[in-house]
Every structure is written in C-alpha cells, then in structure tokens.
mmCIF file with all atom_site columns, C-alpha atoms in Angstrom:
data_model
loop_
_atom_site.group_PDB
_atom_site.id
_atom_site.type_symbol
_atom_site.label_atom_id
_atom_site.label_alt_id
_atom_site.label_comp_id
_atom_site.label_asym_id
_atom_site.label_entity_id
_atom_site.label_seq_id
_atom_site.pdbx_PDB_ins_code
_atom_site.Cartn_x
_atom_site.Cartn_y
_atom_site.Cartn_z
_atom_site.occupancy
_atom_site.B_iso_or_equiv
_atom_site.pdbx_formal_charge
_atom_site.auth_seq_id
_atom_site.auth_comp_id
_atom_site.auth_asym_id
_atom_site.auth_atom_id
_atom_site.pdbx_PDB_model_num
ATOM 1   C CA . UNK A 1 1   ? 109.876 99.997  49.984  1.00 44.00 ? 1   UNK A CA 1
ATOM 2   C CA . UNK A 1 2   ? 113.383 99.644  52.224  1.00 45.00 ? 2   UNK A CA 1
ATOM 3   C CA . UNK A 1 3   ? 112.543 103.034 53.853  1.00 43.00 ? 3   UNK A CA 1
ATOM 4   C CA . UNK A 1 4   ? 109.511 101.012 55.382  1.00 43.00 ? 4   UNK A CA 1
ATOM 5   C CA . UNK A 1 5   ? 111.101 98.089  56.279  1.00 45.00 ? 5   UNK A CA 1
ATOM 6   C CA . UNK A 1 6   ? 113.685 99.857  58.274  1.00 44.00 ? 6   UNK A CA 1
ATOM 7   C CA . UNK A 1 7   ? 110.947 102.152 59.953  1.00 45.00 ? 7   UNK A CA 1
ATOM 8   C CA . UNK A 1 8   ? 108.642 99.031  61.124  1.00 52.00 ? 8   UNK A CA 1
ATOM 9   C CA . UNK A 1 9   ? 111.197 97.793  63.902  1.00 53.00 ? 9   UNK A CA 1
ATOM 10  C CA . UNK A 1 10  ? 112.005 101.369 65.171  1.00 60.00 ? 10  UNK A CA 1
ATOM 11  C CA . UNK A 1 11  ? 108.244 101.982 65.277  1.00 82.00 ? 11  UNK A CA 1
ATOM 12  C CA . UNK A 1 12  ? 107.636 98.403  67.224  1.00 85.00 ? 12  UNK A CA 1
ATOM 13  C CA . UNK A 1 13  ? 110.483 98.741  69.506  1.00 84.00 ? 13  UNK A CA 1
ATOM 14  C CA . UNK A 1 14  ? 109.063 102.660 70.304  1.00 86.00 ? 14  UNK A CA 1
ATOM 15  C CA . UNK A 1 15  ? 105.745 101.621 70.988  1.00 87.00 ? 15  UNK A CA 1
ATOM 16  C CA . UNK A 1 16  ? 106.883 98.794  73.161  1.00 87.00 ? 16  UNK A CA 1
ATOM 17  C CA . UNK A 1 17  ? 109.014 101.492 74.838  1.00 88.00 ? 17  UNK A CA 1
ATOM 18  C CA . UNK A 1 18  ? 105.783 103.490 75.974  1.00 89.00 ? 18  UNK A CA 1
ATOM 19  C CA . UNK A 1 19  ? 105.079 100.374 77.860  1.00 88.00 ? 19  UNK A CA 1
ATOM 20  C CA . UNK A 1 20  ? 108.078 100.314 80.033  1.00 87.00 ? 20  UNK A CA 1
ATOM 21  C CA . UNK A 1 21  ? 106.933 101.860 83.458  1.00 87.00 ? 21  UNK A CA 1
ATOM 22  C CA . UNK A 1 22  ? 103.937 99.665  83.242  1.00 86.00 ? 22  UNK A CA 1
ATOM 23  C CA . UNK A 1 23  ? 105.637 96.642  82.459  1.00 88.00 ? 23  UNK A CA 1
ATOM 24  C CA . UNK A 1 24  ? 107.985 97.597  85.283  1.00 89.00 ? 24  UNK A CA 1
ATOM 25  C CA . UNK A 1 25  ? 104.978 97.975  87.968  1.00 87.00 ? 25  UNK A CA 1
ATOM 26  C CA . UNK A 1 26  ? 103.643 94.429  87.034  1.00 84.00 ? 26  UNK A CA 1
ATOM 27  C CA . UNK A 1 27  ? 107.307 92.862  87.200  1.00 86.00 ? 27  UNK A CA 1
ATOM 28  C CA . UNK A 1 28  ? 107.746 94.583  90.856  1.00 83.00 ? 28  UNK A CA 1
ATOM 29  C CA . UNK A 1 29  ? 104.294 92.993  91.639  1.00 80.00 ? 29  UNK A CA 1
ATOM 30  C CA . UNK A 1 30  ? 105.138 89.559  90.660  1.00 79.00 ? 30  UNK A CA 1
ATOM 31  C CA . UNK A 1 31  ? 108.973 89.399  91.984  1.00 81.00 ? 31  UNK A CA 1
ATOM 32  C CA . UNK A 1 32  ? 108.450 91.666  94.625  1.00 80.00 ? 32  UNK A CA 1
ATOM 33  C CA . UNK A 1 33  ? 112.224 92.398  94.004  1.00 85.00 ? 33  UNK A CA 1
ATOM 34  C CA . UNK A 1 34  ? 113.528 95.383  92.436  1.00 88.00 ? 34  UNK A CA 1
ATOM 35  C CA . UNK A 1 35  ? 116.202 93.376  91.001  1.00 90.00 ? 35  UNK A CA 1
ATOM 36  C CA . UNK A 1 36  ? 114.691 90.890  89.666  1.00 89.00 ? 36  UNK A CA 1
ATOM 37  C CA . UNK A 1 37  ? 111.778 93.088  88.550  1.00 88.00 ? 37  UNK A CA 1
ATOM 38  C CA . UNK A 1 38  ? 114.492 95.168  85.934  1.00 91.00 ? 38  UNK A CA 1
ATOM 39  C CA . UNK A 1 39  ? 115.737 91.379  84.993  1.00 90.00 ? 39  UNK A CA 1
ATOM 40  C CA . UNK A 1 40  ? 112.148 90.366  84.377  1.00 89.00 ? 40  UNK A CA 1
ATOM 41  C CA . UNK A 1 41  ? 111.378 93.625  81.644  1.00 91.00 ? 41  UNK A CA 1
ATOM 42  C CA . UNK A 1 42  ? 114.344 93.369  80.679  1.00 91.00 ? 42  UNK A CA 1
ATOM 43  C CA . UNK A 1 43  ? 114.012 89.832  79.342  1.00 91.00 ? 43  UNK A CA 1
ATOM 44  C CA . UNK A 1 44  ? 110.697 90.423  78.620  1.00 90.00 ? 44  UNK A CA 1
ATOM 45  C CA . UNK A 1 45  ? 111.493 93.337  75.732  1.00 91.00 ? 45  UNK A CA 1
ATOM 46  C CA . UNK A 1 46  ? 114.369 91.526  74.160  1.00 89.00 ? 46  UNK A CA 1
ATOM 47  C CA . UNK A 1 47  ? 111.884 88.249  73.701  1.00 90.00 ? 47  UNK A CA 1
ATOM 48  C CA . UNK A 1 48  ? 109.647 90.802  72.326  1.00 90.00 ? 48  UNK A CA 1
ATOM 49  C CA . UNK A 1 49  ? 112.246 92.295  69.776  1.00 88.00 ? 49  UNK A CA 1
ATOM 50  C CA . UNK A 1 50  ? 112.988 88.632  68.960  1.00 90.00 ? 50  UNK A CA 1
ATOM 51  C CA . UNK A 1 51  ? 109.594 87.496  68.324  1.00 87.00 ? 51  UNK A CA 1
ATOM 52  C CA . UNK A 1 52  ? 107.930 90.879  66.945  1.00 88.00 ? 52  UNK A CA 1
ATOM 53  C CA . UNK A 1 53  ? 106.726 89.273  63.981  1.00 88.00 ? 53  UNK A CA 1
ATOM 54  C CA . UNK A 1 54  ? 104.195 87.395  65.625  1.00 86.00 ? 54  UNK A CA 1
ATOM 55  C CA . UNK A 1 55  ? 102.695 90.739  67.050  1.00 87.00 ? 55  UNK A CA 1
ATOM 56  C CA . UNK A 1 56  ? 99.723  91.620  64.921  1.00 84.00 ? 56  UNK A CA 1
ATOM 57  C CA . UNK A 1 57  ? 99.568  95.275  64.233  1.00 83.00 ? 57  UNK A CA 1
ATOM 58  C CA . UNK A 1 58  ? 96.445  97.074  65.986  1.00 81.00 ? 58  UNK A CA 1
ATOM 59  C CA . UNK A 1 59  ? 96.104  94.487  68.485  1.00 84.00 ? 59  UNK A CA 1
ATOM 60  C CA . UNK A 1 60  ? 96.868  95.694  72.120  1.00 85.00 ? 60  UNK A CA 1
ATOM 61  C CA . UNK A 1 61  ? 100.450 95.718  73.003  1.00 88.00 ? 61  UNK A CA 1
ATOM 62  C CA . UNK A 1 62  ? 100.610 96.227  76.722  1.00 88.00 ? 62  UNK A CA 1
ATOM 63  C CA . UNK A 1 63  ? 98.516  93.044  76.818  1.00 87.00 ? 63  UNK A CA 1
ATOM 64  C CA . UNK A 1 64  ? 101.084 91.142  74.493  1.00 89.00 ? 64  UNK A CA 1
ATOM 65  C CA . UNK A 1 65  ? 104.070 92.687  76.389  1.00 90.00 ? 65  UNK A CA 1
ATOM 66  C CA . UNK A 1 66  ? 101.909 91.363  79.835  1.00 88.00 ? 66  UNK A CA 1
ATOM 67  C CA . UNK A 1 67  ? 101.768 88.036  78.198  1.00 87.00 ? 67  UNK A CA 1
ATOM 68  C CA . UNK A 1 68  ? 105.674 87.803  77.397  1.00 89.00 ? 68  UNK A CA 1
ATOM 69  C CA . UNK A 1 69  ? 106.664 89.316  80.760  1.00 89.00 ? 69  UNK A CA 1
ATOM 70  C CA . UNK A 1 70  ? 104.040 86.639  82.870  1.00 85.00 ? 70  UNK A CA 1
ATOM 71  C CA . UNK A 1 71  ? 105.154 83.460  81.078  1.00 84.00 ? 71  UNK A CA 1
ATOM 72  C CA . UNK A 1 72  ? 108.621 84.969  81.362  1.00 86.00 ? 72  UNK A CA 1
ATOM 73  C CA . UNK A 1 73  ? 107.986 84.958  85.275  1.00 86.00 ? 73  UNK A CA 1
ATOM 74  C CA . UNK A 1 74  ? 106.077 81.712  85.786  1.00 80.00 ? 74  UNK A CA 1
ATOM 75  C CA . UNK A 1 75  ? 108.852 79.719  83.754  1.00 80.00 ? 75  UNK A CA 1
ATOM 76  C CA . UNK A 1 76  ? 111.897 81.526  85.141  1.00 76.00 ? 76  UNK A CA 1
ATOM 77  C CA . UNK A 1 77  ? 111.035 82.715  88.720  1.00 58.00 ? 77  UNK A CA 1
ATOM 78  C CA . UNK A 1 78  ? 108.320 80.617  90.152  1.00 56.00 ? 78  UNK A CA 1
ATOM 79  C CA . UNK A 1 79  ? 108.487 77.473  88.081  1.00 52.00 ? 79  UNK A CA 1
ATOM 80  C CA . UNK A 1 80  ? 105.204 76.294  88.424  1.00 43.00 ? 80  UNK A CA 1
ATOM 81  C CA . UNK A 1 81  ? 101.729 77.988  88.297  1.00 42.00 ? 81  UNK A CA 1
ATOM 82  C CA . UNK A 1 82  ? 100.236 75.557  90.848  1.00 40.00 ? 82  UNK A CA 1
ATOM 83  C CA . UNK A 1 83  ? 99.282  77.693  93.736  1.00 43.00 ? 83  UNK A CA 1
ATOM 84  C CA . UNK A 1 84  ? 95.918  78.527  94.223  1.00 42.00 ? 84  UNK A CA 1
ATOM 85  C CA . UNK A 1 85  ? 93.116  79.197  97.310  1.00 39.00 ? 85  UNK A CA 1
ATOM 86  C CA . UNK A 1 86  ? 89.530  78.543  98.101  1.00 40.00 ? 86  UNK A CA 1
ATOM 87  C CA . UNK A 1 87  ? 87.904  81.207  99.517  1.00 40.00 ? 87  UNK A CA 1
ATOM 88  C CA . UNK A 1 88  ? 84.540  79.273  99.567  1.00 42.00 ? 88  UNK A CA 1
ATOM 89  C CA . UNK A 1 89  ? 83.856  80.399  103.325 1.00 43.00 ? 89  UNK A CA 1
ATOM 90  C CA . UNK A 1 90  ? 84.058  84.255  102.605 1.00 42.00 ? 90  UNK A CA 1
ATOM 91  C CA . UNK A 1 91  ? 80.991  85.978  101.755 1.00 45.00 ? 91  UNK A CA 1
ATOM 92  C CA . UNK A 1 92  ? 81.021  88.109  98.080  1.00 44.00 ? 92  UNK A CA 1
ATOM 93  C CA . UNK A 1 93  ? 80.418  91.447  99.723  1.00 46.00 ? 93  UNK A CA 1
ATOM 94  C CA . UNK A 1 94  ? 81.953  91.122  103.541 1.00 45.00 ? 94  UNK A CA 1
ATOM 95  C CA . UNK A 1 95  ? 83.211  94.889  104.264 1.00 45.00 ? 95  UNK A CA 1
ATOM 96  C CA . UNK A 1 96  ? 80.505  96.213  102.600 1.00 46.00 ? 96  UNK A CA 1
ATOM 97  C CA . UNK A 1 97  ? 77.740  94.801  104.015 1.00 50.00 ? 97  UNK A CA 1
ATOM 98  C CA . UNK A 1 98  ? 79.260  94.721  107.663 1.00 48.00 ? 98  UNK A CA 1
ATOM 99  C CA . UNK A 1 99  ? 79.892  98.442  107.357 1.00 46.00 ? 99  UNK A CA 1
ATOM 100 C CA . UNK A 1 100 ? 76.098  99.056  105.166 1.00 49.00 ? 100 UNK A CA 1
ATOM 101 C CA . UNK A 1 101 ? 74.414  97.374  108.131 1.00 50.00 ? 101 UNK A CA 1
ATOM 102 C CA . UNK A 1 102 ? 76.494  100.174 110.388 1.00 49.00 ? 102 UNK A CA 1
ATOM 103 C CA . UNK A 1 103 ? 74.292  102.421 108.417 1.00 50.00 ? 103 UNK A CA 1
ATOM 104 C CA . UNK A 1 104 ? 77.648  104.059 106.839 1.00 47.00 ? 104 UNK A CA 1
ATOM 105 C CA . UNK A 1 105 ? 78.727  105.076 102.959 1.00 48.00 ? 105 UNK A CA 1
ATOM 106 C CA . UNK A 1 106 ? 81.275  101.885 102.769 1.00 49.00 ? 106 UNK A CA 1
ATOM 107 C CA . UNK A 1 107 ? 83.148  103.036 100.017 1.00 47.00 ? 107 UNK A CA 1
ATOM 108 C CA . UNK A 1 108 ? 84.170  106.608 100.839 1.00 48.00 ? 108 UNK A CA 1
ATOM 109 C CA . UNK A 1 109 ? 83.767  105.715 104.590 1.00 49.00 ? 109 UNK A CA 1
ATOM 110 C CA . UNK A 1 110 ? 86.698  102.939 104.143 1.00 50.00 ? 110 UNK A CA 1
ATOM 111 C CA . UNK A 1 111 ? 88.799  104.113 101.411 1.00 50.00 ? 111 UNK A CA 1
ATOM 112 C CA . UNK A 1 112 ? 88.841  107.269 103.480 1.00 51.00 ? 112 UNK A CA 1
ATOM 113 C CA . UNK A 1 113 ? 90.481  105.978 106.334 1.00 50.00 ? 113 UNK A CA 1
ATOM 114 C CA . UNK A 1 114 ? 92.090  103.161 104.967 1.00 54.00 ? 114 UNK A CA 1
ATOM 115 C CA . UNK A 1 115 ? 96.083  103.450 104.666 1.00 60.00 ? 115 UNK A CA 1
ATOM 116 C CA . UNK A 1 116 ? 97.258  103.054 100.761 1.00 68.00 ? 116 UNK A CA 1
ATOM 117 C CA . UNK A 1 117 ? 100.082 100.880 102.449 1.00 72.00 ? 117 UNK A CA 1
ATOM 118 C CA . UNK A 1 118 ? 97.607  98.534  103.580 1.00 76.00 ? 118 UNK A CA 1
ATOM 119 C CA . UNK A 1 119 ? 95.914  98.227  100.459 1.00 76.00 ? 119 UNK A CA 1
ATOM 120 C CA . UNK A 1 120 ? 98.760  97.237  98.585  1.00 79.00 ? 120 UNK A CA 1
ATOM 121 C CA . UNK A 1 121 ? 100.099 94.815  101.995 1.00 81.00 ? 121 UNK A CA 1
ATOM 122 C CA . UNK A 1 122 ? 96.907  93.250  100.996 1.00 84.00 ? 122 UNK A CA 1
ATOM 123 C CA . UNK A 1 123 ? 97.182  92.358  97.519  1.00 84.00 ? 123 UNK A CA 1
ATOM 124 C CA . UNK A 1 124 ? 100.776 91.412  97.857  1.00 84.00 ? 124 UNK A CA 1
ATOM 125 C CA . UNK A 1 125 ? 99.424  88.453  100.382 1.00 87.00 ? 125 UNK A CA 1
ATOM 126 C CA . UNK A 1 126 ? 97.189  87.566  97.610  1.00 88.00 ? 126 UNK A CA 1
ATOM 127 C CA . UNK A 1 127 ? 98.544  84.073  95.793  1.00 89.00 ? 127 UNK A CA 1
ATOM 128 C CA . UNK A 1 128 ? 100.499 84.534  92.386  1.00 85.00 ? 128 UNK A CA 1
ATOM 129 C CA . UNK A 1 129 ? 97.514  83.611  90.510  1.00 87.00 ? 129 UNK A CA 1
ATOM 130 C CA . UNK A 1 130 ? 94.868  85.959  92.141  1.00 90.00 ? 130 UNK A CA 1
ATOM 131 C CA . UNK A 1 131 ? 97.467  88.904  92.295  1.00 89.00 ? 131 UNK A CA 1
ATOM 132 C CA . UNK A 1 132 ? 98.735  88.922  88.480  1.00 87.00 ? 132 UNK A CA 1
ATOM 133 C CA . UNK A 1 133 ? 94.934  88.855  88.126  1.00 91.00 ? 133 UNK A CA 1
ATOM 134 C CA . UNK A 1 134 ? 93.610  91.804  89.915  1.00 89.00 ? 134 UNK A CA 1
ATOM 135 C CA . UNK A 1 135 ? 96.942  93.808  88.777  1.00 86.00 ? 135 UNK A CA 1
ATOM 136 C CA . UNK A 1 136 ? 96.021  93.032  85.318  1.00 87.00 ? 136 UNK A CA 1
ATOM 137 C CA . UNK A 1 137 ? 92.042  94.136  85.716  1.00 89.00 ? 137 UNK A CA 1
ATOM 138 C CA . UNK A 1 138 ? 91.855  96.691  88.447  1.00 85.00 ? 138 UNK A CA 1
ATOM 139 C CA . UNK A 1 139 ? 95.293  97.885  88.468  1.00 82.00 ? 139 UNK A CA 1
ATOM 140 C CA . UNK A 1 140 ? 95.891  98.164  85.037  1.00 84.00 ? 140 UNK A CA 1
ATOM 141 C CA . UNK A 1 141 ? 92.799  98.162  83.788  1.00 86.00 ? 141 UNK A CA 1
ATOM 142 C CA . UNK A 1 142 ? 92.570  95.118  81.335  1.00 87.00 ? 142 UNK A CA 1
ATOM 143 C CA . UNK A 1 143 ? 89.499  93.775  80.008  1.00 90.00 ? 143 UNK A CA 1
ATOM 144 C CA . UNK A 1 144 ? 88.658  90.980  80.770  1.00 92.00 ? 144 UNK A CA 1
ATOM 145 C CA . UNK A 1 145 ? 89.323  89.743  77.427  1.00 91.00 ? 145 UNK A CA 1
ATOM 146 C CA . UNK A 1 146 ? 92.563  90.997  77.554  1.00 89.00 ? 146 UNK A CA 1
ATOM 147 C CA . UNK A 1 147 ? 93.603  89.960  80.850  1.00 90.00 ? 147 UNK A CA 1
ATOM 148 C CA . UNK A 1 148 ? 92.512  86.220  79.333  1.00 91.00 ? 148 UNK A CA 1
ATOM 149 C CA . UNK A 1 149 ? 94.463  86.659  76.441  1.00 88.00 ? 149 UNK A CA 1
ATOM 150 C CA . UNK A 1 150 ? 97.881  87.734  78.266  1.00 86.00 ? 150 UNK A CA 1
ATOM 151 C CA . UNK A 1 151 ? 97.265  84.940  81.211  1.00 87.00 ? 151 UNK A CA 1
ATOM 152 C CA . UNK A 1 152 ? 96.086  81.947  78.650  1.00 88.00 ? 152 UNK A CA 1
ATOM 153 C CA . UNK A 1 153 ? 92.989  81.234  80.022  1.00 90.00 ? 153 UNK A CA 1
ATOM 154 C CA . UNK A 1 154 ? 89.358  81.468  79.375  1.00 93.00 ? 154 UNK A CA 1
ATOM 155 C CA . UNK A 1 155 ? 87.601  84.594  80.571  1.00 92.00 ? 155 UNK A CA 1
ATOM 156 C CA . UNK A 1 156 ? 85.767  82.392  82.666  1.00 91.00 ? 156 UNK A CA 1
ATOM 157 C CA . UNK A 1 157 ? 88.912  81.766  84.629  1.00 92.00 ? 157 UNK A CA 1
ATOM 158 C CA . UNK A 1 158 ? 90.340  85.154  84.340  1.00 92.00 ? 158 UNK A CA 1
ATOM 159 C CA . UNK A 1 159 ? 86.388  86.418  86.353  1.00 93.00 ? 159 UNK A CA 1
ATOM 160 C CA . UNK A 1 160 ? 86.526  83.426  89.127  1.00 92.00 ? 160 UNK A CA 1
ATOM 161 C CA . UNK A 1 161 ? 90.563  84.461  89.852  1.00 93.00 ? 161 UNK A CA 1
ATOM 162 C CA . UNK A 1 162 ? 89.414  87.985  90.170  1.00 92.00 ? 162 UNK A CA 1
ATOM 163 C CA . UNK A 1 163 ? 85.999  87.214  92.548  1.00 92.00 ? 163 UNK A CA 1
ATOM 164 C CA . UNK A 1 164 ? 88.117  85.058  94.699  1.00 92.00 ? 164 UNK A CA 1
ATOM 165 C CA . UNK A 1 165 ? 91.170  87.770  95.044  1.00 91.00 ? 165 UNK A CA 1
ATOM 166 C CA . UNK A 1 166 ? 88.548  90.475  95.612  1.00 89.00 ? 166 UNK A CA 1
ATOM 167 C CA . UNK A 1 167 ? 86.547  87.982  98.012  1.00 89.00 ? 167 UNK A CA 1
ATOM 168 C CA . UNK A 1 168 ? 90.547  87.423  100.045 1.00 89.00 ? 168 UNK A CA 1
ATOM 169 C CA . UNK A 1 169 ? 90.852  91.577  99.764  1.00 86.00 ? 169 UNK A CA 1
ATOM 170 C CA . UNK A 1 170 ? 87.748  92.137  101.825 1.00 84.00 ? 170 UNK A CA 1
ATOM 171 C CA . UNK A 1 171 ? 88.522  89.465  103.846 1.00 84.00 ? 171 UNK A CA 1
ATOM 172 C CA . UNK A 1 172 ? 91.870  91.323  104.411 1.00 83.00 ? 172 UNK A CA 1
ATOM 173 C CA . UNK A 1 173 ? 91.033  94.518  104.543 1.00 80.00 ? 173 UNK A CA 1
ATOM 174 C CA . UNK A 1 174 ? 88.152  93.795  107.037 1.00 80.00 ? 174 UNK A CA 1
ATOM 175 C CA . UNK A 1 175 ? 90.643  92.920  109.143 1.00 78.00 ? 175 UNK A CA 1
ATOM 176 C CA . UNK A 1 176 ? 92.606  95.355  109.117 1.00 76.00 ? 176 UNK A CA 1
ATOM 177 C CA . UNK A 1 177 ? 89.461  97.592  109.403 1.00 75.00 ? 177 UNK A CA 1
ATOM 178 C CA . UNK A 1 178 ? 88.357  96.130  112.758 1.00 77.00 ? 178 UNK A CA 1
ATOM 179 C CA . UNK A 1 179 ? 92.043  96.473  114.284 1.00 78.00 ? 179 UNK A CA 1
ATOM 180 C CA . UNK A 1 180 ? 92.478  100.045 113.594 1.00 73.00 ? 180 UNK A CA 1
ATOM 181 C CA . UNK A 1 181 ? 89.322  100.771 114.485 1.00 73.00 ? 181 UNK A CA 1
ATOM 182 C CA . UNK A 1 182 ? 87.339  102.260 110.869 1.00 70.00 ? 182 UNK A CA 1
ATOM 183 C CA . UNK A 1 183 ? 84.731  99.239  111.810 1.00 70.00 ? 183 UNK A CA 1
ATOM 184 C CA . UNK A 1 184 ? 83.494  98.427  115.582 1.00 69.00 ? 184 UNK A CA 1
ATOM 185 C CA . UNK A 1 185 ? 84.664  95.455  117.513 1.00 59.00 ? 185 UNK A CA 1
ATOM 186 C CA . UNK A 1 186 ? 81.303  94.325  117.859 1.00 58.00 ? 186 UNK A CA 1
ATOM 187 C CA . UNK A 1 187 ? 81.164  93.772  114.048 1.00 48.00 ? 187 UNK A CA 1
ATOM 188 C CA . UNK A 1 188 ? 84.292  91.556  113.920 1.00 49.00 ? 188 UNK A CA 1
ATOM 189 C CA . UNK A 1 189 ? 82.545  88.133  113.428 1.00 51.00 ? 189 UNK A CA 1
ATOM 190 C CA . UNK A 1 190 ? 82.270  88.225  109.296 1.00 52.00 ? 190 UNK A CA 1
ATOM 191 C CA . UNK A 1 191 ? 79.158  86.255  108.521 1.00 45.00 ? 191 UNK A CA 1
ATOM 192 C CA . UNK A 1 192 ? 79.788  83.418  106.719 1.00 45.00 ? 192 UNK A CA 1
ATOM 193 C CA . UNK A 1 193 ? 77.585  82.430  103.275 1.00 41.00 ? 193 UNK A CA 1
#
C-alpha cells in the first residue's frame, strides 16, 4: 500500500511533464514574452504539484494544466479579463466568399500563398480573450467542452469568443490578402452583413 502512495505523485508530476512544450506554446501566446512565458509554466506546474489532489484521475490534464496556467496569467500578468471586441460589422465568411465569388478554391488558394508569419501576426492582434480562445480550439485542439472547462465559462461563450476571433482573422487576413496581392484590388471593399 506505501509502494502506491509513493508512485501516485511521480506518476502525476510525469504526466504533467508530457505537457510541458504545450503549456509553454500557450504561455508564449498569452505573454508574448519568452521570459515571462518560462515564469508563467513555471508557476503554473508548481500550483499544480500543490493542488494535485483536486485533479481527478482520467479527466484531461492538458485542459486542467490550461486552466491553472490561464487563471495564473489573468491574475498575475493582465489583472483583469475585461477586454473584449464587437465584430458585429464583419460578415461570418468574408475571405471566403470574396475569393469564391473570384471563382477560386479559397482555402488552398489562400493558405497557399499566405505567409505562416502573417497568420500568427494575426492572431497575436487578436484581444486576450479571443486569442486564449482560438489557441485553445484550433491551435490546440480543445473541445469545446474542454476549452469551457479550462476558461470557466459556458460553451456558449467559449463558441461566440471563437466566431468573433475567427470573424477578426478574416477580417485580418483579408487584408493582408488584398495588399500583397493573393486577392484583386477591385475586391477590397468587404461587404458588410
């Protein structure tokens, strides 16, 4: 019965380990400083240690370890979680139908040509709360349930966050489209709906 004691915390803290790189890539995300990024995990795996009791075994950790790093963030580096955008004037599907009505393949035509660089320029303009969303669900690959459960919010909020931060993307990234020339001047004016 000791011998299984003693094994539970090694086998915690080495499955939290696996985590690591990920965690990393979501703290880099959210401080945008390398810095503060290895402060951030690093916090974020010794409240883990502290407080892996209240993990429940076959529940997903990367989601719990998400949770512990994000609360981590908004009370130590941002301080308040009160920033947030309308995107109410951008239509749902803006690069794709502008570049549809072109008669082009928008996906392969644009992720083709567009820079990676860009791409991530463009989420990093995104507000905290839409960001830590879409790096949670497209980046990372979260559920939706999951992504709910690490932010603290209803899955509701976790789908508007990520509509809106996809809605700003194409908004972006059609931007960026029509100045380096992947979509025609002629197309700049995005319809509004």
């Amino acid at each position: 019965m000791a011998e299984s004691q003693s094994q539970a915390p090694t086998t915690f803290a080495e499955e939290a380990l696996t985590h690591l790189d990920t965690l990393y890539r979501g703290a880099l995300r959210l401080t945008r400083d390398p810095d503060q990024a290895q402060d951030l995990v690093q916090e974020a795996y010794l409240r883990a240690l502290r407080y892996q009791h209240s993990y429940q075994t076959g529940t997903n950790m990367k989601a719990w370890l998400f949770a512990i790093m994000r609360n981590l963030f908004w009370d130590r580096f941002k301080g308040s979680r009160k920033e947030d955008v309308s995107l109410d004037d951008v239509g749902e599907f803006v690069l794709y139908d502008k570049l549809r009505d072109e008669g082009a393949k928008p996906e392969a035509d644009v992720l083709d040509k567009m820079a990676a660089s860009e791409v991530v320029a463009a989420v990093e303009e995104l507000p905290p709360l839409h960001r830590e969303v879409v790096l949670l669900v497209d980046v990372e690959g979260f559920s939706y349930k999951d992504a709910a459960e690490t932010l603290g919010v209803p899955i509701g909020t976790v789908m508007s966050r990520l509509h809106r931060a996809r809605q700003q993307l194409q908004k972006s990234l059609f931007e960026y489209a029509v100045e380096s020339g992947i979509v025609r001047a002629s197309n700049k004016e995005m319809p509004t709906q």
